[in-house]
Short mmCIF file of C-alpha atoms in Angstrom, two decimals:
data_model
loop_
_atom_site.label_atom_id
_atom_site.label_comp_id
_atom_site.label_asym_id
_atom_site.label_seq_id
_atom_site.Cartn_x
_atom_site.Cartn_y
_atom_site.Cartn_z
CA UNK V 1 90.51 58.01 79.17
CA UNK V 2 91.68 61.79 78.59
CA UNK V 3 93.04 62.25 75.09
CA UNK V 4 94.72 65.22 73.40
CA UNK V 5 91.40 66.58 72.39
CA UNK V 6 90.14 66.55 75.94
CA UNK V 7 93.26 68.84 77.05
CA UNK V 8 92.89 71.01 73.90
CA UNK V 9 89.16 71.82 75.33
CA UNK V 10 90.46 72.22 78.84
CA UNK V 11 92.68 75.14 77.58
CA UNK V 12 90.08 76.52 75.26
CA UNK V 13 87.47 76.35 78.00
CA UNK V 14 89.93 78.05 80.51
CA UNK V 15 90.70 80.69 77.95
CA UNK V 16 86.80 81.54 77.58
CA UNK V 17 86.43 81.44 81.33
CA UNK V 18 89.46 83.85 82.13
CA UNK V 19 88.10 86.11 79.13
CA UNK V 20 84.61 86.27 80.74
CA UNK V 21 85.92 86.78 84.38
CA UNK V 22 88.83 89.08 83.43
CA UNK V 23 87.54 91.96 84.90
CA UNK V 24 86.65 90.47 88.15
CA UNK V 25 90.29 88.96 88.15
CA UNK V 26 91.65 92.42 87.99
CA UNK V 27 89.23 93.84 90.53
CA UNK V 28 90.35 91.27 92.96
CA UNK V 29 94.03 92.19 92.06
CA UNK V 30 93.39 95.74 92.62
CA UNK V 31 93.41 96.33 96.46
CA UNK V 32 96.34 93.70 97.04
CA UNK V 33 98.31 93.40 93.77
CA UNK V 34 98.86 95.66 90.85
CA UNK V 35 95.69 95.24 88.91
CA UNK V 36 96.74 93.26 85.94
CA UNK V 37 95.94 89.55 86.91
CA UNK V 38 92.99 89.46 84.63
CA UNK V 39 94.34 91.12 81.46
CA UNK V 40 97.73 89.13 81.79
CA UNK V 41 96.15 85.78 82.13
CA UNK V 42 93.63 86.85 79.16
CA UNK V 43 96.78 87.48 77.16
CA UNK V 44 98.40 84.38 77.91
CA UNK V 45 95.46 82.00 77.23
CA UNK V 46 94.40 83.73 74.19
CA UNK V 47 97.98 82.99 72.98
CA UNK V 48 97.63 79.47 74.10
CA UNK V 49 94.56 78.69 72.33
CA UNK V 50 96.02 80.07 69.07
CA UNK V 51 99.22 78.14 69.19
CA UNK V 52 97.04 74.84 70.09
CA UNK V 53 95.14 75.77 66.80
CA UNK V 54 98.10 76.44 64.66
CA UNK V 55 100.43 73.61 65.99
CA UNK V 56 97.99 70.81 67.03
CA UNK V 57 100.01 68.69 69.22
CA UNK V 58 98.41 65.21 69.28
CA UNK V 59 99.31 64.09 72.97
CA UNK V 60 97.70 65.25 76.50
CA UNK V 61 101.56 65.92 77.54
CA UNK V 62 102.40 67.99 74.39
CA UNK V 63 99.24 69.85 74.79
CA UNK V 64 100.05 71.03 78.17
CA UNK V 65 103.91 71.51 77.47
CA UNK V 66 102.91 73.90 74.55
CA UNK V 67 100.34 75.61 76.60
CA UNK V 68 102.71 76.02 79.44
CA UNK V 69 105.63 77.60 77.27
CA UNK V 70 103.11 79.92 75.61
CA UNK V 71 102.14 81.43 79.22
CA UNK V 72 105.65 81.80 80.19
CA UNK V 73 106.38 83.71 76.86
CA UNK V 74 103.34 85.83 76.88
CA UNK V 75 101.90 86.84 80.34
CA UNK V 76 104.41 89.46 81.71
CA UNK V 77 103.70 88.83 85.33
CA UNK V 78 104.54 86.17 87.84
CA UNK V 79 101.17 84.32 87.06
CA UNK V 80 103.14 83.09 83.40
CA UNK V 81 105.96 81.34 84.85
CA UNK V 82 103.71 80.05 87.74
CA UNK V 83 100.85 78.73 85.43
CA UNK V 84 103.53 78.06 82.71
CA UNK V 85 105.19 75.64 85.09
CA UNK V 86 102.24 74.08 86.28
CA UNK V 87 101.06 73.06 82.88
CA UNK V 88 104.52 72.09 81.75
CA UNK V 89 105.16 69.82 84.62
CA UNK V 90 101.97 68.26 84.46
CA UNK V 91 102.45 67.57 80.76
CA UNK V 92 106.00 66.38 81.37
CA UNK V 93 104.66 63.80 83.81
CA UNK V 94 102.00 62.76 81.59
CA UNK V 95 104.98 61.67 79.01
CA UNK V 96 103.94 60.80 75.47
CA UNK V 97 100.86 58.71 75.93
CA UNK V 98 98.27 59.26 73.70
CA UNK V 99 95.72 58.79 76.33
CA UNK V 100 95.92 58.98 80.09
CA UNK V 101 93.68 58.09 82.98
CA UNK V 102 91.99 60.47 85.32
CA UNK V 103 94.47 58.88 87.93
CA UNK V 104 97.19 59.39 85.85
CA UNK V 105 96.17 63.07 85.34
CA UNK V 106 95.48 63.37 89.14
CA UNK V 107 99.16 62.18 89.73
CA UNK V 108 100.50 64.45 87.01
CA UNK V 109 99.18 67.61 88.25
CA UNK V 110 99.96 67.15 91.54
CA UNK V 111 103.71 66.88 90.31
CA UNK V 112 102.75 70.19 88.32
CA UNK V 113 101.30 71.88 91.71
CA UNK V 114 104.58 70.57 93.65
CA UNK V 115 106.57 72.16 90.80
CA UNK V 116 104.96 75.44 91.44
CA UNK V 117 105.33 75.44 95.29
CA UNK V 118 109.01 74.83 94.65
CA UNK V 119 109.35 77.76 91.93
CA UNK V 120 107.21 80.19 94.17
CA UNK V 121 108.40 79.05 97.63
CA UNK V 122 104.58 79.16 98.57
CA UNK V 123 103.03 76.71 100.92
CA UNK V 124 99.16 76.12 101.70
CA UNK V 125 97.99 79.17 103.85
CA UNK V 126 100.28 81.74 102.02
CA UNK V 127 97.17 83.22 100.40
CA UNK V 128 98.29 82.11 96.62
CA UNK V 129 97.11 79.86 93.86
CA UNK V 130 98.37 76.88 95.85
CA UNK V 131 95.39 77.44 98.39
CA UNK V 132 93.18 76.75 95.54
CA UNK V 133 95.57 74.15 93.76
CA UNK V 134 96.30 71.68 96.73
CA UNK V 135 92.58 70.98 97.53
CA UNK V 136 91.78 70.58 94.05
CA UNK V 137 94.38 67.97 93.55
CA UNK V 138 93.24 66.21 96.92
CA UNK V 139 89.82 65.94 95.64
CA UNK V 140 90.80 65.28 91.93
CA UNK V 141 90.98 61.33 92.28
CA UNK V 142 86.93 61.65 93.15
CA UNK V 143 85.79 63.55 90.31
CA UNK V 144 86.22 66.78 88.24
CA UNK V 145 83.14 68.29 90.12
CA UNK V 146 84.71 67.53 93.49
CA UNK V 147 87.93 69.10 92.25
CA UNK V 148 85.83 72.30 91.17
CA UNK V 149 84.15 72.26 94.32
CA UNK V 150 87.61 72.04 96.43
CA UNK V 151 89.17 74.38 94.41
CA UNK V 152 86.35 77.10 94.70
CA UNK V 153 86.33 76.56 98.66
CA UNK V 154 90.15 76.92 98.77
CA UNK V 155 89.80 80.25 96.90
CA UNK V 156 87.42 81.55 99.22
CA UNK V 157 89.32 80.37 102.35
CA UNK V 158 91.99 82.82 101.23
CA UNK V 159 89.96 85.82 102.03
CA UNK V 160 91.04 86.00 105.71
CA UNK V 161 94.45 84.95 105.16
CA UNK V 162 97.60 87.46 105.10
CA UNK V 163 99.52 87.31 102.27
CA UNK V 164 102.96 86.04 102.40
CA UNK V 165 104.21 85.70 98.98
CA UNK V 166 104.12 88.32 96.25
CA UNK V 167 103.39 91.71 96.17
CA UNK V 168 100.46 91.49 98.11
CA UNK V 169 102.72 90.53 101.21
CA UNK V 170 104.11 94.01 101.27
CA UNK V 171 100.63 94.87 102.59
CA UNK V 172 100.73 92.85 105.64
CA UNK V 173 97.39 92.84 107.61
CA UNK V 174 95.91 95.15 105.04
CA UNK V 175 95.69 91.95 102.74
CA UNK V 176 93.41 90.32 104.94
CA UNK V 177 89.63 90.58 104.03
CA UNK V 178 90.50 90.33 100.10
CA UNK V 179 90.20 86.93 98.05
CA UNK V 180 93.32 86.00 96.39
CA UNK V 181 93.28 86.62 92.62
CA UNK V 182 95.78 83.74 91.99
CA UNK V 183 93.50 81.40 94.09
CA UNK V 184 90.50 82.54 92.21
CA UNK V 185 92.14 82.10 88.59
CA UNK V 186 93.35 78.79 89.49
CA UNK V 187 89.51 77.72 90.62
CA UNK V 188 88.57 78.88 87.17
CA UNK V 189 91.18 76.34 85.65
CA UNK V 190 90.21 73.60 87.74
CA UNK V 191 86.44 74.30 86.90
CA UNK V 192 87.15 73.88 83.36
CA UNK V 193 88.13 70.44 83.78
CA UNK V 194 84.29 69.47 84.42
CA UNK V 195 83.29 71.57 81.58
CA UNK V 196 86.03 69.98 79.11
CA UNK V 197 84.77 66.47 80.15
CA UNK V 198 81.23 67.50 79.39
CA UNK V 199 80.10 66.60 82.92
CA UNK K 1 141.48 86.85 89.70
CA UNK K 2 142.30 89.75 87.85
CA UNK K 3 145.69 88.32 86.66
CA UNK K 4 144.30 86.88 83.25
CA UNK K 5 142.38 89.88 82.52
CA UNK K 6 144.04 91.24 79.24
CA UNK K 7 146.74 88.77 79.13
CA UNK K 8 148.42 88.76 75.79
CA UNK K 9 148.11 85.88 73.50
CA UNK K 10 144.76 83.85 74.35
CA UNK K 11 142.33 86.64 74.72
CA UNK K 12 140.22 85.48 77.66
CA UNK K 13 136.52 85.45 76.86
CA UNK K 14 134.51 87.53 79.36
CA UNK K 15 131.33 86.48 81.47
CA UNK K 16 128.08 88.18 80.15
CA UNK K 17 125.93 89.77 82.26
CA UNK K 18 121.93 90.27 81.81
CA UNK K 19 119.81 92.64 83.89
CA UNK K 20 116.09 91.68 84.03
CA UNK K 21 113.90 94.48 85.58
CA UNK K 22 110.48 95.23 85.23
CA UNK K 23 111.16 98.51 83.75
CA UNK K 24 113.23 98.80 80.47
CA UNK K 25 114.32 102.25 81.86
CA UNK K 26 115.86 100.88 85.07
CA UNK K 27 117.25 97.93 83.26
CA UNK K 28 118.99 100.25 80.75
CA UNK K 29 120.03 102.54 83.55
CA UNK K 30 121.53 99.96 85.61
CA UNK K 31 123.62 98.64 82.80
CA UNK K 32 125.02 102.00 82.24
CA UNK K 33 125.74 102.54 85.90
CA UNK K 34 127.30 99.16 86.42
CA UNK K 35 129.41 99.63 82.88
CA UNK K 36 130.53 103.14 83.77
CA UNK K 37 131.78 102.19 87.26
CA UNK K 38 133.59 99.24 85.66
CA UNK K 39 136.11 101.71 84.24
CA UNK K 40 137.98 102.05 81.02
CA UNK K 41 139.40 99.09 78.96
CA UNK K 42 137.22 95.96 77.85
CA UNK K 43 134.20 95.64 79.87
CA UNK K 44 132.11 92.52 79.92
CA UNK K 45 128.85 92.25 77.84
CA UNK K 46 126.09 93.72 79.72
CA UNK K 47 122.65 93.22 78.29
CA UNK K 48 119.54 94.77 79.71
CA UNK K 49 116.07 93.19 79.42
CA UNK K 50 113.62 95.28 81.12
CA UNK K 51 109.82 95.68 80.84
CA UNK K 52 107.58 93.52 78.59
CA UNK K 53 107.74 93.25 74.63
CA UNK K 54 105.43 95.98 74.25
CA UNK K 55 107.21 98.45 76.50
CA UNK K 56 105.08 97.95 79.55
CA UNK K 57 106.16 97.13 83.31
CA UNK K 58 106.48 93.34 83.62
CA UNK K 59 108.94 90.62 82.64
CA UNK K 60 109.25 89.25 79.05
CA UNK K 61 110.66 85.84 78.55
CA UNK K 62 111.55 86.64 74.97
CA UNK K 63 113.49 89.61 75.83
CA UNK K 64 115.50 87.72 78.64
CA UNK K 65 116.38 84.71 76.00
CA UNK K 66 117.53 87.34 73.54
CA UNK K 67 119.48 89.19 76.03
CA UNK K 68 121.34 86.12 77.53
CA UNK K 69 122.13 84.58 73.75
CA UNK K 70 123.51 88.20 72.98
CA UNK K 71 125.71 88.41 76.11
CA UNK K 72 126.96 84.81 75.89
CA UNK K 73 130.59 84.52 74.85
CA UNK K 74 130.81 80.92 75.67
CA UNK K 75 131.92 81.19 79.27
CA UNK K 76 128.68 81.49 81.06
CA UNK K 77 126.01 84.49 81.68
CA UNK K 78 125.15 85.75 84.94
CA UNK K 79 121.46 87.04 85.24
CA UNK K 80 120.42 89.38 87.89
CA UNK K 81 117.13 90.31 88.42
CA UNK K 82 114.86 92.92 90.46
CA UNK K 83 111.22 91.61 91.82
CA UNK K 84 108.98 88.72 91.96
CA UNK K 85 107.89 87.81 88.11
CA UNK K 86 111.53 88.56 86.83
CA UNK K 87 113.03 86.06 89.39
CA UNK K 88 110.33 83.41 88.43
CA UNK K 89 110.73 83.91 84.47
CA UNK K 90 114.25 83.38 85.06
CA UNK K 91 113.89 80.16 87.01
CA UNK K 92 110.90 78.97 84.70
CA UNK K 93 113.42 79.52 81.59
CA UNK K 94 116.57 77.58 83.33
CA UNK K 95 114.05 74.75 84.31
CA UNK K 96 113.38 74.58 80.66
CA UNK K 97 116.85 73.51 79.93
CA UNK K 98 117.11 74.93 76.32
CA UNK K 99 115.93 78.57 76.42
CA UNK K 100 118.89 80.25 77.79
CA UNK K 101 122.94 79.49 77.04
CA UNK K 102 124.67 76.67 78.55
CA UNK K 103 126.03 77.87 81.81
CA UNK K 104 123.67 80.80 82.66
CA UNK K 105 123.26 81.35 86.22
CA UNK K 106 120.56 83.25 88.19
CA UNK K 107 122.58 85.11 90.69
CA UNK K 108 121.04 85.80 93.99
CA UNK K 109 121.90 89.39 94.51
CA UNK K 110 120.86 92.92 95.06
CA UNK K 111 119.97 94.42 91.65
CA UNK K 112 122.08 97.46 91.61
CA UNK K 113 124.89 96.70 93.89
CA UNK K 114 125.22 93.08 92.52
CA UNK K 115 125.24 94.45 88.89
CA UNK K 116 127.95 96.74 89.66
CA UNK K 117 129.97 94.04 91.36
CA UNK K 118 129.21 91.41 88.76
CA UNK K 119 130.12 93.69 85.81
CA UNK K 120 133.49 95.10 87.47
CA UNK K 121 134.37 91.32 88.39
CA UNK K 122 133.39 89.76 84.77
CA UNK K 123 135.31 92.76 83.32
CA UNK K 124 138.62 91.59 85.08
CA UNK K 125 138.21 88.33 83.37
CA UNK K 126 136.69 86.53 86.23
CA UNK K 127 134.94 82.97 85.77
CA UNK K 128 131.07 82.65 86.47
CA UNK K 129 131.51 81.51 89.82
CA UNK K 130 133.77 84.54 90.86
CA UNK K 131 131.24 86.69 89.18
CA UNK K 132 128.47 85.29 91.04
CA UNK K 133 130.37 85.32 94.38
CA UNK K 134 130.97 89.06 94.09
CA UNK K 135 127.33 90.06 93.03
CA UNK K 136 126.03 87.84 96.44
CA UNK K 137 128.49 89.41 98.34
CA UNK K 138 127.00 92.92 97.71
CA UNK K 139 123.98 91.64 100.16
CA UNK K 140 126.67 91.84 103.01
CA UNK K 141 127.31 95.46 102.54
CA UNK K 142 125.27 97.34 105.04
CA UNK K 143 124.00 100.91 104.77
CA UNK K 144 123.85 101.65 108.64
#
């Protein structure tokens, strides 16, 4: 069973990982975006951790709702509402249970990913965060390790794709050959699940 | 739709307009342009929400919420945006349910032309649906 502590750890591990990888995310965002993905996400997840410490929400759903709200407020770029919606919708789907099963979490995360697709209008293959999140959700019922591997593969698989959403889409064929920064940060978020679970 | 404008007695409240751009200067300038073109007399409340809280380029959910609250006269708020994250942030705030005034709508319209059409229409006393229609219609104006 996964409790509020697990979800707080998930956010803390994600924040540490985004902090560590911020420069790489920004480097990935330089050729095809506006070179702010790392700094934007770092600002957002730093705020998430600070808020979770201060307000100490005590259910999985409440942790994710609060974290998502912080991302929408503080990121300043498109990744704010996208990641914010992912966490809020996942949190909402978990309801107010004190503990949730891994299956319930997998279902809730799928609802979150669906909400991100609806918000941004992106589908798999568009070279976005969706290309890491969809395979991760599909693999999540297996294990966190399987989800992590699927997300990392999905992120790597964005390299040959041509961007069809966001600023990178203006580049047309010139977006080919670069790994998508959003898919890369999504892989960090999914990888953090494994570490939060202590696996 | 303009006959109610300025009618004596029960003064009609005007629809508010919020202009969300990645740049504070762009949002403020488009607000100034649209208000200027709306002509004399009473103009609808037009509130720019541009850039991030610290003055950088980007979108601020806090600035958007504050602008919408400030533009709200109780008869609806039309929000116009420029690019990517501005659109996504407004949609995310609308999905929150309680972040923006009741009867707030993201209007699918070109930013500059739509803002002028929305402010002129709102200033004439039109309701939110008419303001939205006027702004969206700006897409059909070709420049070729």
